[in-house]
């Protein structure tokens, strides 16, 4: 496609774009573009539609705003239909933010634009062509809980049931890294890991499930196949690809992007190499150079005006980033638009004294400086540290809101209900049924479950049907009094089957109705007796689930999205919003992109772990600086008194 200047006469008078409010075609240039874009943002937005663009944008420089306006400019200035533009990013939260920004500017067009993570785009391909990749009807995606369950069973079979929890975590992490390195074609083969991986993938296939890496692999296979479609078939082609958070991409995802572009779509990426936190998944700043080598006429625009952080915060972060071997130069460093107090670096003897100092600081800010607690964040490196810090702050009388990663659906009080919902979508999903048979009530012993599985395999039946024919395989008690009665399963199993069937009937009677869904779940909850057994905690968590279902009631009417997928996506999007009076405690990873005015970062100099790979400690320092720029606001941090407080 030849480059067209937006001021070309062929476009000036009669270019028909889209009215982004009404969705109707109109004669207009740059309709919907925001007027307050700075010169750097405007340059990135108004480059020709066929230009390949790298927008280097640090935290607070308005990269999402720039990308959204670039999208609107392409639609209005070049008459590109919304369905011909694909936006790719890396998290559901990023999708939510992008779509929300787009909806504010163009509510009629926002639903028509495809906005995906790489995983969800591949999943959409698989949904359209599942037979071509060997899946059966009713295939589902194995979430984190499913994967952990299957992997645990496989490791027990391969390594032994005596594996400790720590050994399991180490082996699980190794396998995860190994799978990712296989995707990026950078792995050295490991026979032990290959054996575990083969069994794991075989078990997944037997359950008609794909894990997240499997989605990428099959999506890549389909994208590769359809990238060779004849050029005359224009319906399969995008005109433009927009990629947010490009610093988090790996080589596999870049290759996939090129397959999707098919050599005809322009590619615009927005990212900041200094914010990369996914090197453990293969993310590399070298992709910027690879993009320039593989694509022609790549334009680079640098956004340097930081609207979020004070100059003092920017200077502190920049001083660390300059030591990075991938440092791009001072001309690409952000500039703060306002000033504030300098950051404070406090050395502590240990984690306890560190927490004490933070508690004193927060107490001073809230009681002496009248700082609202919800504008204060404490960032830590690991989830384990997060809990201990929160406990220390609470002991000081400070109320705390903890940011995930634990989803509501992973709560032990909700997991059985979620497994039930996934199971009734497809009664052949043995993995969900196996979980329910052992959690929280022990319906069958491991030996009885093994007998049920043997019977189901010998008869070619799903496990659920085998359970309902339990009189054919389940050994009957020898103390049966009335032998003339028809044998039946143990009361617990009979009741379990009855409750599942009744609840499923209620939900399936109107599967898109939130009231029916809640009614069916309440029946299961009553059977589990959890509110009675565990008290308020279980009741509160289950009420949260019911409230969530009610809140997404309109989305349940979308037949293209499964119920469990809707719930999973929305629990991940749910941020635990700090209420007035609560201080936020979060890992650096979960805090990325959130805005807080006062920031406390603990563990700035982590002790190297045994698994520490070359460069990991340096990357942690880069993450610290990225978090400082990305999460900090004005940085208003008055020096607190040093008077010790003993817990």
mmCIF file of C-alpha atoms in Angstrom, residues 346-519:
data_model
loop_
_atom_site.group_PDB
_atom_site.id
_atom_site.type_symbol
_atom_site.label_atom_id
_atom_site.label_comp_id
_atom_site.label_asym_id
_atom_site.label_seq_id
_atom_site.Cartn_x
_atom_site.Cartn_y
_atom_site.Cartn_z
ATOM 1 C CA UNK A 346 15.210 4.444 54.175
ATOM 2 C CA UNK A 347 17.582 1.596 55.090
ATOM 3 C CA UNK A 348 16.226 -0.886 57.633
ATOM 4 C CA UNK A 349 17.864 -3.764 59.469
ATOM 5 C CA UNK A 350 15.150 -6.289 58.651
ATOM 6 C CA UNK A 351 11.619 -6.653 57.336
ATOM 7 C CA UNK A 352 10.050 -6.082 60.759
ATOM 8 C CA UNK A 353 11.763 -2.732 61.331
ATOM 9 C CA UNK A 354 10.927 -1.826 57.742
ATOM 10 C CA UNK A 355 7.226 -2.426 58.400
ATOM 11 C CA UNK A 356 7.431 -0.467 61.672
ATOM 12 C CA UNK A 357 8.908 2.532 59.861
ATOM 13 C CA UNK A 358 6.232 2.399 57.182
ATOM 14 C CA UNK A 359 3.502 2.195 59.833
ATOM 15 C CA UNK A 360 4.974 5.242 61.619
ATOM 16 C CA UNK A 361 5.177 7.121 58.332
ATOM 17 C CA UNK A 362 1.565 6.393 57.429
ATOM 18 C CA UNK A 363 0.396 7.341 60.929
ATOM 19 C CA UNK A 364 2.243 10.665 60.619
ATOM 20 C CA UNK A 365 0.820 11.382 57.162
ATOM 21 C CA UNK A 366 -2.758 10.614 58.114
ATOM 22 C CA UNK A 367 -2.785 12.218 61.579
ATOM 23 C CA UNK A 368 -0.387 15.165 61.182
ATOM 24 C CA UNK A 369 -0.625 15.991 57.476
ATOM 25 C CA UNK A 370 -4.303 15.030 56.964
ATOM 26 C CA UNK A 371 -3.475 12.773 54.016
ATOM 27 C CA UNK A 372 -6.389 10.519 53.001
ATOM 28 C CA UNK A 373 -5.307 6.897 53.714
ATOM 29 C CA UNK A 374 -6.789 5.611 50.438
ATOM 30 C CA UNK A 375 -4.262 7.769 48.535
ATOM 31 C CA UNK A 376 -1.373 5.857 50.151
ATOM 32 C CA UNK A 377 0.066 2.636 48.727
ATOM 33 C CA UNK A 378 2.626 0.197 50.115
ATOM 34 C CA UNK A 379 4.288 -1.874 47.387
ATOM 35 C CA UNK A 380 6.099 -5.151 48.023
ATOM 36 C CA UNK A 381 7.904 -7.666 45.837
ATOM 37 C CA UNK A 382 6.123 -10.919 46.715
ATOM 38 C CA UNK A 383 2.635 -11.981 47.735
ATOM 39 C CA UNK A 384 4.004 -13.511 50.933
ATOM 40 C CA UNK A 385 5.476 -10.169 52.004
ATOM 41 C CA UNK A 386 2.191 -8.466 51.194
ATOM 42 C CA UNK A 387 0.319 -10.433 53.856
ATOM 43 C CA UNK A 388 2.917 -9.829 56.578
ATOM 44 C CA UNK A 389 3.019 -6.087 55.852
ATOM 45 C CA UNK A 390 -0.770 -5.874 55.945
ATOM 46 C CA UNK A 391 -0.765 -7.666 59.308
ATOM 47 C CA UNK A 392 1.832 -5.240 60.678
ATOM 48 C CA UNK A 393 -0.142 -2.201 59.546
ATOM 49 C CA UNK A 394 -3.359 -3.548 61.028
ATOM 50 C CA UNK A 395 -1.564 -4.118 64.326
ATOM 51 C CA UNK A 396 -0.737 -0.400 64.292
ATOM 52 C CA UNK A 397 -4.436 0.351 63.836
ATOM 53 C CA UNK A 398 -4.192 1.121 60.118
ATOM 54 C CA UNK A 399 -6.999 -0.230 57.943
ATOM 55 C CA UNK A 400 -5.806 -1.993 54.788
ATOM 56 C CA UNK A 401 -7.135 -2.913 51.331
ATOM 57 C CA UNK A 402 -5.087 -5.669 49.674
ATOM 58 C CA UNK A 403 -4.869 -5.790 45.882
ATOM 59 C CA UNK A 404 -5.111 -9.401 44.474
ATOM 60 C CA UNK A 405 -3.989 -11.607 42.619
ATOM 61 C CA UNK A 406 -6.439 -13.936 44.354
ATOM 62 C CA UNK A 407 -9.632 -13.983 42.360
ATOM 63 C CA UNK A 408 -12.957 -14.363 44.097
ATOM 64 C CA UNK A 409 -13.368 -17.628 42.205
ATOM 65 C CA UNK A 410 -10.211 -19.016 43.840
ATOM 66 C CA UNK A 411 -11.575 -18.508 47.335
ATOM 67 C CA UNK A 412 -11.962 -21.907 49.038
ATOM 68 C CA UNK A 413 -15.576 -20.961 49.789
ATOM 69 C CA UNK A 414 -16.340 -20.292 46.117
ATOM 70 C CA UNK A 415 -14.191 -22.827 44.259
ATOM 71 C CA UNK A 416 -16.727 -25.724 44.549
ATOM 72 C CA UNK A 417 -19.532 -23.467 43.258
ATOM 73 C CA UNK A 418 -17.359 -22.346 40.349
ATOM 74 C CA UNK A 419 -16.434 -25.974 39.577
ATOM 75 C CA UNK A 420 -20.148 -26.798 39.576
ATOM 76 C CA UNK A 421 -20.869 -23.990 37.092
ATOM 77 C CA UNK A 422 -18.125 -25.181 34.762
ATOM 78 C CA UNK A 423 -19.258 -28.780 35.073
ATOM 79 C CA UNK A 424 -22.893 -28.168 34.127
ATOM 80 C CA UNK A 425 -21.745 -26.417 30.944
ATOM 81 C CA UNK A 426 -20.372 -29.759 29.833
ATOM 82 C CA UNK A 427 -21.151 -32.914 31.816
ATOM 83 C CA UNK A 428 -18.189 -34.653 30.178
ATOM 84 C CA UNK A 429 -15.721 -32.417 32.059
ATOM 85 C CA UNK A 430 -14.409 -35.059 34.453
ATOM 86 C CA UNK A 431 -11.868 -32.730 36.044
ATOM 87 C CA UNK A 432 -14.565 -30.535 37.627
ATOM 88 C CA UNK A 433 -16.504 -33.576 38.789
ATOM 89 C CA UNK A 434 -13.413 -35.134 40.362
ATOM 90 C CA UNK A 435 -12.804 -31.936 42.305
ATOM 91 C CA UNK A 436 -16.402 -31.816 43.571
ATOM 92 C CA UNK A 437 -16.272 -35.455 44.683
ATOM 93 C CA UNK A 438 -13.471 -34.616 47.122
ATOM 94 C CA UNK A 439 -14.050 -30.943 48.021
ATOM 95 C CA UNK A 440 -15.272 -29.915 50.488
ATOM 96 C CA UNK A 441 -17.195 -33.134 51.297
ATOM 97 C CA UNK A 442 -15.554 -36.499 50.712
ATOM 98 C CA UNK A 443 -18.323 -38.072 48.637
ATOM 99 C CA UNK A 444 -16.203 -41.050 47.546
ATOM 100 C CA UNK A 445 -12.885 -42.430 48.728
ATOM 101 C CA UNK A 446 -9.879 -42.377 46.348
ATOM 102 C CA UNK A 447 -10.346 -46.130 45.847
ATOM 103 C CA UNK A 448 -14.020 -45.695 44.944
ATOM 104 C CA UNK A 449 -13.171 -42.885 42.522
ATOM 105 C CA UNK A 450 -10.604 -45.162 40.878
ATOM 106 C CA UNK A 451 -13.271 -47.876 40.524
ATOM 107 C CA UNK A 452 -15.686 -45.358 38.976
ATOM 108 C CA UNK A 453 -13.035 -44.219 36.489
ATOM 109 C CA UNK A 454 -12.210 -47.812 35.531
ATOM 110 C CA UNK A 455 -15.909 -48.512 34.937
ATOM 111 C CA UNK A 456 -16.366 -45.347 32.844
ATOM 112 C CA UNK A 457 -13.338 -46.209 30.684
ATOM 113 C CA UNK A 458 -14.432 -49.814 30.177
ATOM 114 C CA UNK A 459 -17.935 -48.739 29.091
ATOM 115 C CA UNK A 460 -16.824 -45.652 27.154
ATOM 116 C CA UNK A 461 -18.936 -43.422 29.396
ATOM 117 C CA UNK A 462 -18.327 -40.001 30.919
ATOM 118 C CA UNK A 463 -17.599 -40.263 34.629
ATOM 119 C CA UNK A 464 -20.901 -38.532 35.437
ATOM 120 C CA UNK A 465 -22.903 -41.299 33.751
ATOM 121 C CA UNK A 466 -20.791 -43.920 35.524
ATOM 122 C CA UNK A 467 -21.650 -42.369 38.896
ATOM 123 C CA UNK A 468 -25.353 -42.595 38.102
ATOM 124 C CA UNK A 469 -24.878 -46.317 37.335
ATOM 125 C CA UNK A 470 -23.003 -46.880 40.594
ATOM 126 C CA UNK A 471 -24.988 -50.037 41.403
ATOM 127 C CA UNK A 472 -22.957 -51.759 38.646
ATOM 128 C CA UNK A 473 -19.515 -51.034 40.072
ATOM 129 C CA UNK A 474 -19.786 -49.774 43.653
ATOM 130 C CA UNK A 475 -19.311 -52.518 46.223
ATOM 131 C CA UNK A 476 -22.404 -52.694 48.420
ATOM 132 C CA UNK A 477 -22.225 -52.796 52.220
ATOM 133 C CA UNK A 478 -22.414 -56.339 53.607
ATOM 134 C CA UNK A 479 -24.798 -55.179 56.358
ATOM 135 C CA UNK A 480 -27.701 -54.390 54.042
ATOM 136 C CA UNK A 481 -30.838 -55.460 55.962
ATOM 137 C CA UNK A 482 -33.501 -55.648 53.267
ATOM 138 C CA UNK A 483 -31.812 -57.477 50.388
ATOM 139 C CA UNK A 484 -35.012 -57.451 48.351
ATOM 140 C CA UNK A 485 -34.654 -53.711 47.755
ATOM 141 C CA UNK A 486 -32.885 -52.516 44.629
ATOM 142 C CA UNK A 487 -29.229 -51.762 45.417
ATOM 143 C CA UNK A 488 -28.300 -48.109 45.374
ATOM 144 C CA UNK A 489 -25.248 -45.998 46.037
ATOM 145 C CA UNK A 490 -24.257 -44.594 49.414
ATOM 146 C CA UNK A 491 -26.549 -41.815 50.692
ATOM 147 C CA UNK A 492 -23.872 -39.134 50.175
ATOM 148 C CA UNK A 493 -23.420 -40.062 46.514
ATOM 149 C CA UNK A 494 -27.162 -40.312 45.864
ATOM 150 C CA UNK A 495 -27.748 -36.933 47.488
ATOM 151 C CA UNK A 496 -24.796 -35.410 45.617
ATOM 152 C CA UNK A 497 -26.182 -36.600 42.254
ATOM 153 C CA UNK A 498 -29.662 -35.363 43.142
ATOM 154 C CA UNK A 499 -28.466 -31.874 44.138
ATOM 155 C CA UNK A 500 -26.320 -31.488 41.016
ATOM 156 C CA UNK A 501 -29.211 -32.540 38.761
ATOM 157 C CA UNK A 502 -31.769 -30.285 40.475
ATOM 158 C CA UNK A 503 -29.448 -27.264 40.479
ATOM 159 C CA UNK A 504 -28.490 -27.825 36.845
ATOM 160 C CA UNK A 505 -32.178 -28.064 35.870
ATOM 161 C CA UNK A 506 -32.907 -24.732 37.574
ATOM 162 C CA UNK A 507 -30.028 -22.983 35.801
ATOM 163 C CA UNK A 508 -30.617 -24.587 32.409
ATOM 164 C CA UNK A 509 -34.304 -23.649 32.534
ATOM 165 C CA UNK A 510 -33.152 -20.080 31.829
ATOM 166 C CA UNK A 511 -29.396 -20.097 31.412
ATOM 167 C CA UNK A 512 -29.199 -16.365 30.641
ATOM 168 C CA UNK A 513 -31.168 -15.319 33.726
ATOM 169 C CA UNK A 514 -29.176 -14.205 36.768
ATOM 170 C CA UNK A 515 -31.992 -15.076 39.208
ATOM 171 C CA UNK A 516 -32.114 -18.701 38.024
ATOM 172 C CA UNK A 517 -28.341 -18.876 38.257
ATOM 173 C CA UNK A 518 -28.282 -17.595 41.829
ATOM 174 C CA UNK A 519 -31.151 -19.932 42.813
#
